[in-house]
Amino acid sequence: MVELKAKWLKKAVIPSTVIEHPSPGNLQSTRLALHVNDDNNSSCWVYVASGCHIYRLLIPMKSSLINLGKGDLLIPEQCEVLEASVVNRCPHRSEIQSIVLAETESTGCLTLGSVDSYGHLIVSRLDASSKDVNRLTYSVSPRDCGVGEGSWAGLCFNPTQWSMAAVAHSFSKTVDVYDQDIHLRTLRTLSYPSSLMFIQSFSGGGESSVLAIAEGCQLSIWDLRMNEKGGCVRRICGSVGDILYAVCNSSKGTIATGGADRTVTVYDPRRWSAISRWLNCSKYEITGLAFSSIDPEYVYVQGVDYEVFCGRWRESKKIFSYRGDSNWLGFSKCSDRDVLGGWCDSGSIFVADIHGVN
């Protein structure tokens, strides 16, 4: 079995001249995305959203020794932000709630999506280097034209068709699916959506037409190819009264949820039955989850307080952990490798690189 270990852990402070006071956001820590540069993996770009703006920060990734504190807690090494700038491609009018960064088929090109508290979506194609070149940018106004109350909004791209995006708006209890700026359909949830993602189709085909949505204490599964029941094909109830805040899936197809019950539940999508429950693994509510890209038997868990830890979910065993210096405003993992990024309301950025040891 592969054993995961932290290669290094860095801590950098965003200069106050860039972001003086981060906006509070919502409980879900969905306002950070990161991309590792291809130049010998010497640095990574971290994107964070505060207020109506997205900021891009360059963090060094030079390997260093890991220092351990009490209880084998990882101690970060201080470093400086190499570059910092505002991404001028995202003119939102209200507070940004979620950002997502995806690598497209085009080499050296990234897709950056952001959605604000009224459900306004902006998608930009960016250069993976430090140059902000002019590429395709489009925006989509919310279906209700922004009328109503601002609330948490989430975003996910279809991994097999990057032009397709799903936008969840908590207040209106809707999930809108778009192909670029063309509206395809609206899914209406029973409760307030709090997390969403595309998963592989049941038929095992190459296309992803199935959405997993965390709404209230339920995990609902929606097939975009179906019209019966609005497209909802399955509802799985978690702990009654405990809201789910995070959902993720692994390369093997397993799906994990976490939320107010502080429990990570892993499901087999072939039977939609729970194959593992890691009870009370976090001290506070779970708002971030990600399976390891090295070995999907491991999962990264981020709590609403300061902690992030890695563990084997089948054995309910923690492997290592580290802590931020204040509440998390953003948490994310690279899509194809085990590099974790977190942003605290103190202005600190934490980046960890994890590797496997046989």
Short mmCIF file of C-alpha atoms in Angstrom, two decimals:
data_model
loop_
_atom_site.label_atom_id
_atom_site.label_comp_id
_atom_site.label_asym_id
_atom_site.label_seq_id
_atom_site.Cartn_x
_atom_site.Cartn_y
_atom_site.Cartn_z
CA MET A 1 0.00 0.00 0.00
CA VAL A 2 1.19 3.49 -0.85
CA GLU A 3 1.78 5.71 2.16
CA LEU A 4 1.20 9.45 1.77
CA LYS A 5 3.63 11.89 3.34
CA ALA A 6 3.94 15.65 3.25
CA LYS A 7 6.89 16.76 1.13
CA TRP A 8 6.70 20.34 2.35
CA LEU A 9 4.29 22.90 3.78
CA LYS A 10 4.60 26.62 3.02
CA LYS A 11 2.97 29.64 4.58
CA ALA A 12 2.92 33.03 2.85
CA VAL A 13 1.14 36.21 3.87
CA ILE A 14 -0.73 38.24 1.26
CA PRO A 15 0.60 41.82 1.37
CA SER A 16 -1.92 44.25 2.85
CA THR A 17 -1.39 46.46 -0.21
CA VAL A 18 -3.02 43.69 -2.28
CA ILE A 19 -5.85 42.61 0.06
CA GLU A 20 -6.18 44.75 3.16
CA HIS A 21 -9.26 43.08 4.67
CA PRO A 22 -10.58 39.84 3.10
CA SER A 23 -14.35 39.77 2.71
CA PRO A 24 -16.03 37.23 5.02
CA GLY A 25 -17.77 35.12 2.34
CA ASN A 26 -19.93 32.18 3.39
CA LEU A 27 -19.36 29.08 5.50
CA GLN A 28 -18.23 27.04 2.48
CA SER A 29 -14.55 27.62 1.70
CA THR A 30 -14.88 27.72 -2.09
CA ARG A 31 -12.96 30.90 -2.89
CA LEU A 32 -9.53 29.46 -3.75
CA ALA A 33 -8.07 27.63 -6.74
CA LEU A 34 -4.47 26.76 -7.58
CA HIS A 35 -2.31 25.66 -10.50
CA VAL A 36 1.25 24.26 -10.38
CA ASN A 37 3.58 25.73 -13.01
CA ASP A 38 5.18 23.29 -15.42
CA ASP A 39 8.65 24.85 -15.11
CA ASN A 40 10.20 22.15 -12.88
CA ASN A 41 7.33 22.61 -10.39
CA SER A 42 9.22 25.49 -8.80
CA SER A 43 6.14 27.61 -8.10
CA CYS A 44 2.37 27.63 -8.21
CA TRP A 45 -0.31 30.21 -8.89
CA VAL A 46 -2.94 30.62 -6.19
CA TYR A 47 -6.18 32.38 -7.09
CA VAL A 48 -8.32 33.81 -4.28
CA ALA A 49 -11.54 35.82 -4.38
CA SER A 50 -12.31 38.66 -2.00
CA GLY A 51 -15.20 41.01 -2.49
CA CYS A 52 -15.82 41.52 -6.21
CA HIS A 53 -12.24 40.75 -7.29
CA ILE A 54 -10.00 37.74 -7.96
CA TYR A 55 -6.32 37.97 -7.05
CA ARG A 56 -3.48 35.88 -8.43
CA LEU A 57 -0.49 35.06 -6.21
CA LEU A 58 2.76 33.29 -7.08
CA ILE A 59 3.99 31.00 -4.28
CA PRO A 60 7.43 29.28 -4.34
CA MET A 61 7.51 25.47 -4.18
CA LYS A 62 11.12 24.73 -3.32
CA SER A 63 11.40 21.55 -1.29
CA SER A 64 12.28 21.88 2.37
CA LEU A 65 12.42 19.81 5.53
CA ILE A 66 9.17 19.10 7.36
CA ASN A 67 9.02 20.23 10.97
CA LEU A 68 6.66 18.40 13.31
CA GLY A 69 4.98 19.86 16.37
CA LYS A 70 2.92 18.34 19.14
CA GLY A 71 0.89 15.35 17.99
CA ASP A 72 2.88 15.16 14.72
CA LEU A 73 1.26 18.39 13.54
CA LEU A 74 3.01 19.77 10.44
CA ILE A 75 4.67 23.14 11.04
CA PRO A 76 4.73 25.41 7.95
CA GLU A 77 7.84 27.10 6.61
CA GLN A 78 7.53 30.84 6.10
CA CYS A 79 7.95 32.14 2.56
CA GLU A 80 7.09 35.27 0.59
CA VAL A 81 4.57 35.88 -2.17
CA LEU A 82 6.70 36.29 -5.31
CA GLU A 83 4.07 38.10 -7.38
CA ALA A 84 0.59 39.44 -6.73
CA SER A 85 -1.92 41.01 -9.10
CA VAL A 86 -5.63 41.46 -9.74
CA VAL A 87 -7.24 39.33 -12.46
CA ASN A 88 -8.97 42.01 -14.51
CA ARG A 89 -11.16 39.56 -16.39
CA CYS A 90 -13.88 39.12 -13.77
CA PRO A 91 -16.00 42.29 -13.32
CA HIS A 92 -18.49 41.09 -10.71
CA ARG A 93 -20.89 43.48 -8.98
CA SER A 94 -21.39 41.50 -5.76
CA GLU A 95 -19.22 39.30 -3.56
CA ILE A 96 -17.71 36.31 -5.35
CA GLN A 97 -18.72 33.06 -3.65
CA SER A 98 -16.87 30.38 -5.65
CA ILE A 99 -14.01 30.10 -8.13
CA VAL A 100 -12.89 27.05 -10.11
CA LEU A 101 -9.74 26.60 -12.18
CA ALA A 102 -9.54 23.88 -14.84
CA GLU A 103 -6.89 22.84 -17.34
CA THR A 104 -8.38 22.54 -20.81
CA GLU A 105 -7.27 20.57 -23.84
CA SER A 106 -5.23 23.54 -25.04
CA THR A 107 -1.71 23.39 -23.68
CA GLY A 108 -0.71 26.34 -21.56
CA CYS A 109 -4.32 27.45 -21.17
CA LEU A 110 -6.52 27.53 -18.09
CA THR A 111 -10.25 28.03 -17.65
CA LEU A 112 -11.16 30.24 -14.70
CA GLY A 113 -14.78 30.35 -13.61
CA SER A 114 -16.30 32.54 -10.91
CA VAL A 115 -19.82 33.05 -9.61
CA ASP A 116 -21.06 35.77 -7.26
CA SER A 117 -23.76 35.82 -4.59
CA TYR A 118 -26.53 36.47 -7.12
CA GLY A 119 -25.49 33.66 -9.47
CA HIS A 120 -23.69 35.79 -12.08
CA LEU A 121 -21.21 33.52 -13.90
CA ILE A 122 -18.00 34.68 -15.61
CA VAL A 123 -15.67 32.27 -17.41
CA SER A 124 -12.27 33.30 -18.77
CA ARG A 125 -9.52 31.49 -20.65
CA LEU A 126 -6.21 32.46 -19.12
CA ASP A 127 -2.61 31.81 -20.00
CA ALA A 128 -0.96 29.40 -17.55
CA SER A 129 2.10 31.66 -17.35
CA SER A 130 2.25 35.01 -15.62
CA LYS A 131 0.98 36.81 -18.72
CA ASP A 132 -2.71 37.70 -18.78
CA VAL A 133 -3.35 37.40 -22.50
CA ASN A 134 -6.60 38.09 -24.29
CA ARG A 135 -8.57 34.89 -24.75
CA LEU A 136 -12.20 33.87 -24.78
CA THR A 137 -14.26 35.40 -21.98
CA TYR A 138 -18.00 35.16 -21.52
CA SER A 139 -20.51 35.89 -18.79
CA VAL A 140 -24.00 34.66 -18.01
CA SER A 141 -26.53 36.63 -15.97
CA PRO A 142 -28.67 34.72 -13.46
CA ARG A 143 -32.03 33.47 -14.72
CA ASP A 144 -33.91 35.75 -12.32
CA CYS A 145 -31.83 38.74 -13.42
CA GLY A 146 -30.32 39.02 -9.94
CA VAL A 147 -33.63 39.73 -8.23
CA GLY A 148 -33.83 38.34 -4.71
CA GLU A 149 -31.42 37.80 -1.87
CA GLY A 150 -27.71 37.21 -2.26
CA SER A 151 -26.47 33.88 -0.92
CA TRP A 152 -23.83 31.22 -1.42
CA ALA A 153 -23.38 30.17 -5.06
CA GLY A 154 -21.32 27.24 -6.34
CA LEU A 155 -19.78 26.27 -9.67
CA CYS A 156 -18.40 23.16 -11.32
CA PHE A 157 -17.19 22.32 -14.84
CA ASN A 158 -17.91 19.12 -16.71
CA PRO A 159 -14.53 17.29 -16.79
CA THR A 160 -15.27 15.76 -20.22
CA GLN A 161 -16.73 18.93 -21.74
CA TRP A 162 -15.20 22.09 -20.30
CA SER A 163 -17.69 24.34 -22.10
CA MET A 164 -20.44 22.92 -19.85
CA ALA A 165 -20.81 24.40 -16.38
CA ALA A 166 -23.33 24.02 -13.57
CA VAL A 167 -24.13 26.95 -11.25
CA ALA A 168 -25.91 26.43 -7.93
CA HIS A 169 -27.67 29.30 -6.15
CA SER A 170 -28.61 28.58 -2.57
CA PHE A 171 -31.34 31.18 -2.02
CA SER A 172 -33.37 30.26 -5.13
CA LYS A 173 -32.80 26.48 -4.63
CA THR A 174 -31.75 26.07 -8.27
CA VAL A 175 -28.89 24.62 -10.29
CA ASP A 176 -28.56 26.02 -13.83
CA VAL A 177 -26.60 24.11 -16.48
CA TYR A 178 -24.92 26.06 -19.31
CA ASP A 179 -23.01 25.27 -22.48
CA GLN A 180 -20.85 28.38 -22.55
CA ASP A 181 -23.47 31.17 -22.40
CA ILE A 182 -26.37 28.99 -23.61
CA HIS A 183 -28.77 27.91 -20.87
CA LEU A 184 -29.54 24.18 -21.14
CA ARG A 185 -31.82 23.48 -18.18
CA THR A 186 -32.67 24.33 -14.60
CA LEU A 187 -32.68 21.75 -11.80
CA ARG A 188 -34.85 22.64 -8.80
CA THR A 189 -33.67 21.22 -5.48
CA LEU A 190 -35.85 20.55 -2.45
CA SER A 191 -33.46 22.28 -0.07
CA TYR A 192 -30.67 24.85 -0.30
CA PRO A 193 -27.77 23.48 -2.43
CA SER A 194 -24.39 23.74 -0.73
CA SER A 195 -22.00 21.77 -3.01
CA LEU A 196 -22.08 20.20 -6.47
CA MET A 197 -19.94 18.29 -8.95
CA PHE A 198 -20.14 16.30 -12.19
CA ILE A 199 -19.57 12.55 -11.84
CA GLN A 200 -19.08 9.80 -14.40
CA SER A 201 -22.16 8.37 -16.08
CA PHE A 202 -23.65 5.14 -14.74
CA SER A 203 -23.18 3.51 -18.14
CA GLY A 204 -19.43 3.94 -17.89
CA GLY A 205 -19.28 6.08 -21.02
CA GLY A 206 -16.81 8.84 -21.62
CA GLU A 207 -19.29 11.67 -21.08
CA SER A 208 -20.25 13.07 -17.68
CA SER A 209 -23.97 13.79 -17.66
CA VAL A 210 -24.64 13.15 -13.97
CA LEU A 211 -24.56 15.80 -11.23
CA ALA A 212 -24.17 15.12 -7.53
CA ILE A 213 -25.67 17.91 -5.41
CA ALA A 214 -25.50 18.32 -1.65
CA GLU A 215 -28.78 19.93 -0.54
CA GLY A 216 -29.68 20.15 3.12
CA CYS A 217 -29.03 16.76 4.71
CA GLN A 218 -29.44 14.93 1.37
CA LEU A 219 -27.18 13.94 -1.50
CA SER A 220 -29.22 14.11 -4.70
CA ILE A 221 -28.15 12.61 -8.04
CA TRP A 222 -29.35 14.22 -11.29
CA ASP A 223 -29.07 12.83 -14.83
CA LEU A 224 -29.13 15.60 -17.44
CA ARG A 225 -30.38 13.14 -20.07
CA MET A 226 -33.61 12.50 -18.16
CA ASN A 227 -36.77 14.59 -17.77
CA GLU A 228 -38.74 12.45 -15.32
CA LYS A 229 -38.85 13.97 -11.82
CA GLY A 230 -36.92 16.93 -13.17
CA GLY A 231 -33.91 14.70 -13.81
CA CYS A 232 -33.44 13.57 -10.20
CA VAL A 233 -32.68 9.83 -10.17
CA ARG A 234 -31.69 9.28 -6.53
CA ARG A 235 -31.87 10.91 -3.11
CA ILE A 236 -29.70 9.69 -0.25
CA CYS A 237 -30.44 11.04 3.22
CA GLY A 238 -27.59 11.61 5.63
CA SER A 239 -27.90 12.54 9.28
CA VAL A 240 -31.31 14.18 9.65
CA GLY A 241 -30.96 17.88 10.40
CA ASP A 242 -27.21 18.01 9.67
CA ILE A 243 -26.42 19.98 6.51
CA LEU A 244 -23.95 18.57 3.97
CA TYR A 245 -21.36 21.13 2.88
CA ALA A 246 -18.96 19.14 0.68
CA VAL A 247 -19.09 16.40 -1.96
CA CYS A 248 -16.25 14.92 -4.02
CA ASN A 249 -15.49 11.83 -6.09
CA SER A 250 -12.39 9.75 -6.73
CA SER A 251 -10.75 8.30 -9.82
CA LYS A 252 -12.34 4.95 -8.90
CA GLY A 253 -15.82 6.47 -8.88
CA THR A 254 -16.46 6.50 -5.14
CA ILE A 255 -18.26 9.58 -3.80
CA ALA A 256 -17.70 11.20 -0.40
CA THR A 257 -19.79 13.70 1.53
CA GLY A 258 -19.17 15.68 4.69
CA GLY A 259 -20.94 18.36 6.65
CA ALA A 260 -22.34 19.43 9.99
CA ASP A 261 -22.30 15.89 11.41
CA ARG A 262 -18.46 15.95 11.20
CA THR A 263 -18.54 12.57 9.43
CA VAL A 264 -17.07 11.53 6.08
CA THR A 265 -19.42 9.10 4.32
CA VAL A 266 -18.18 7.25 1.22
CA TYR A 267 -20.68 5.80 -1.27
CA ASP A 268 -20.46 3.19 -4.02
CA PRO A 269 -22.31 4.75 -7.02
CA ARG A 270 -23.15 1.33 -8.47
CA ARG A 271 -25.49 0.59 -5.55
CA TRP A 272 -25.68 4.01 -3.87
CA SER A 273 -24.94 2.42 -0.54
CA ALA A 274 -22.50 3.69 2.07
CA ILE A 275 -19.33 1.59 2.10
CA SER A 276 -17.62 3.58 4.86
CA ARG A 277 -18.48 6.11 7.57
CA TRP A 278 -15.65 7.92 9.32
CA LEU A 279 -17.59 9.14 12.36
CA ASN A 280 -16.69 12.41 14.09
CA CYS A 281 -13.36 12.65 12.28
CA SER A 282 -13.35 16.45 12.47
CA LYS A 283 -13.74 18.61 15.56
CA TYR A 284 -16.08 21.00 13.74
CA GLU A 285 -18.21 20.99 10.59
CA ILE A 286 -16.58 19.65 7.41
CA THR A 287 -16.64 22.19 4.57
CA GLY A 288 -13.96 20.80 2.24
CA LEU A 289 -13.23 17.30 0.88
CA ALA A 290 -10.91 15.87 -1.78
CA PHE A 291 -9.77 12.36 -2.61
CA SER A 292 -6.06 11.83 -3.18
CA SER A 293 -4.92 11.63 -6.81
CA ILE A 294 -2.08 9.31 -5.77
CA ASP A 295 -4.23 6.77 -3.93
CA PRO A 296 -8.04 7.25 -3.67
CA GLU A 297 -8.01 5.25 -0.42
CA TYR A 298 -6.89 8.54 1.15
CA VAL A 299 -9.06 11.62 1.59
CA TYR A 300 -8.22 15.21 2.57
CA VAL A 301 -10.64 16.81 5.02
CA GLN A 302 -10.95 20.51 5.84
CA GLY A 303 -12.93 21.62 8.87
CA VAL A 304 -14.65 24.93 9.42
CA ASP A 305 -12.06 25.77 12.07
CA TYR A 306 -8.31 25.74 11.38
CA GLU A 307 -7.57 22.07 10.68
CA VAL A 308 -6.80 20.15 7.48
CA PHE A 309 -5.90 16.47 7.70
CA CYS A 310 -5.27 13.44 5.52
CA GLY A 311 -6.50 9.98 6.40
CA ARG A 312 -7.38 6.50 5.19
CA TRP A 313 -11.17 6.50 5.09
CA ARG A 314 -11.64 2.72 5.19
CA GLU A 315 -9.68 2.48 8.43
CA SER A 316 -10.88 5.82 9.85
CA LYS A 317 -7.26 6.67 10.54
CA LYS A 318 -5.56 10.06 10.39
CA ILE A 319 -2.12 10.11 8.76
CA PHE A 320 -1.03 13.72 9.17
CA SER A 321 -2.57 17.15 9.69
CA TYR A 322 -1.78 20.84 9.77
CA ARG A 323 -3.56 23.95 10.96
CA GLY A 324 -4.14 27.41 9.61
CA ASP A 325 -3.82 30.46 11.81
CA SER A 326 -7.50 31.46 11.52
CA ASN A 327 -10.72 30.33 9.84
CA TRP A 328 -10.47 29.07 6.27
CA LEU A 329 -11.90 31.28 3.53
CA GLY A 330 -10.78 28.99 0.73
CA PHE A 331 -9.54 25.43 0.32
CA SER A 332 -8.76 23.47 -2.82
CA LYS A 333 -6.68 20.65 -4.28
CA CYS A 334 -5.10 20.44 -7.73
CA SER A 335 -7.18 18.23 -9.99
CA ASP A 336 -4.32 15.97 -11.12
CA ARG A 337 -1.86 15.96 -8.21
CA ASP A 338 -1.78 16.18 -4.44
CA VAL A 339 -1.03 19.86 -3.92
CA LEU A 340 -3.35 21.50 -1.39
CA GLY A 341 -4.01 25.20 -0.99
CA GLY A 342 -5.78 27.09 1.79
CA TRP A 343 -6.50 30.73 2.55
CA CYS A 344 -7.23 32.09 6.03
CA ASP A 345 -9.06 35.26 6.98
CA SER A 346 -5.81 36.51 8.52
CA GLY A 347 -4.45 36.80 4.96
CA SER A 348 -2.19 33.73 5.18
CA ILE A 349 -1.86 31.27 2.30
CA PHE A 350 -0.94 27.64 3.09
CA VAL A 351 0.31 25.32 0.33
CA ALA A 352 1.23 21.66 0.92
CA ASP A 353 2.79 19.16 -1.48
CA ILE A 354 2.03 15.49 -0.77
CA HIS A 355 3.83 12.49 -2.29
CA GLY A 356 3.48 8.74 -2.08
CA VAL A 357 6.03 6.35 -0.56
CA ASN A 358 5.89 2.60 -1.29
#
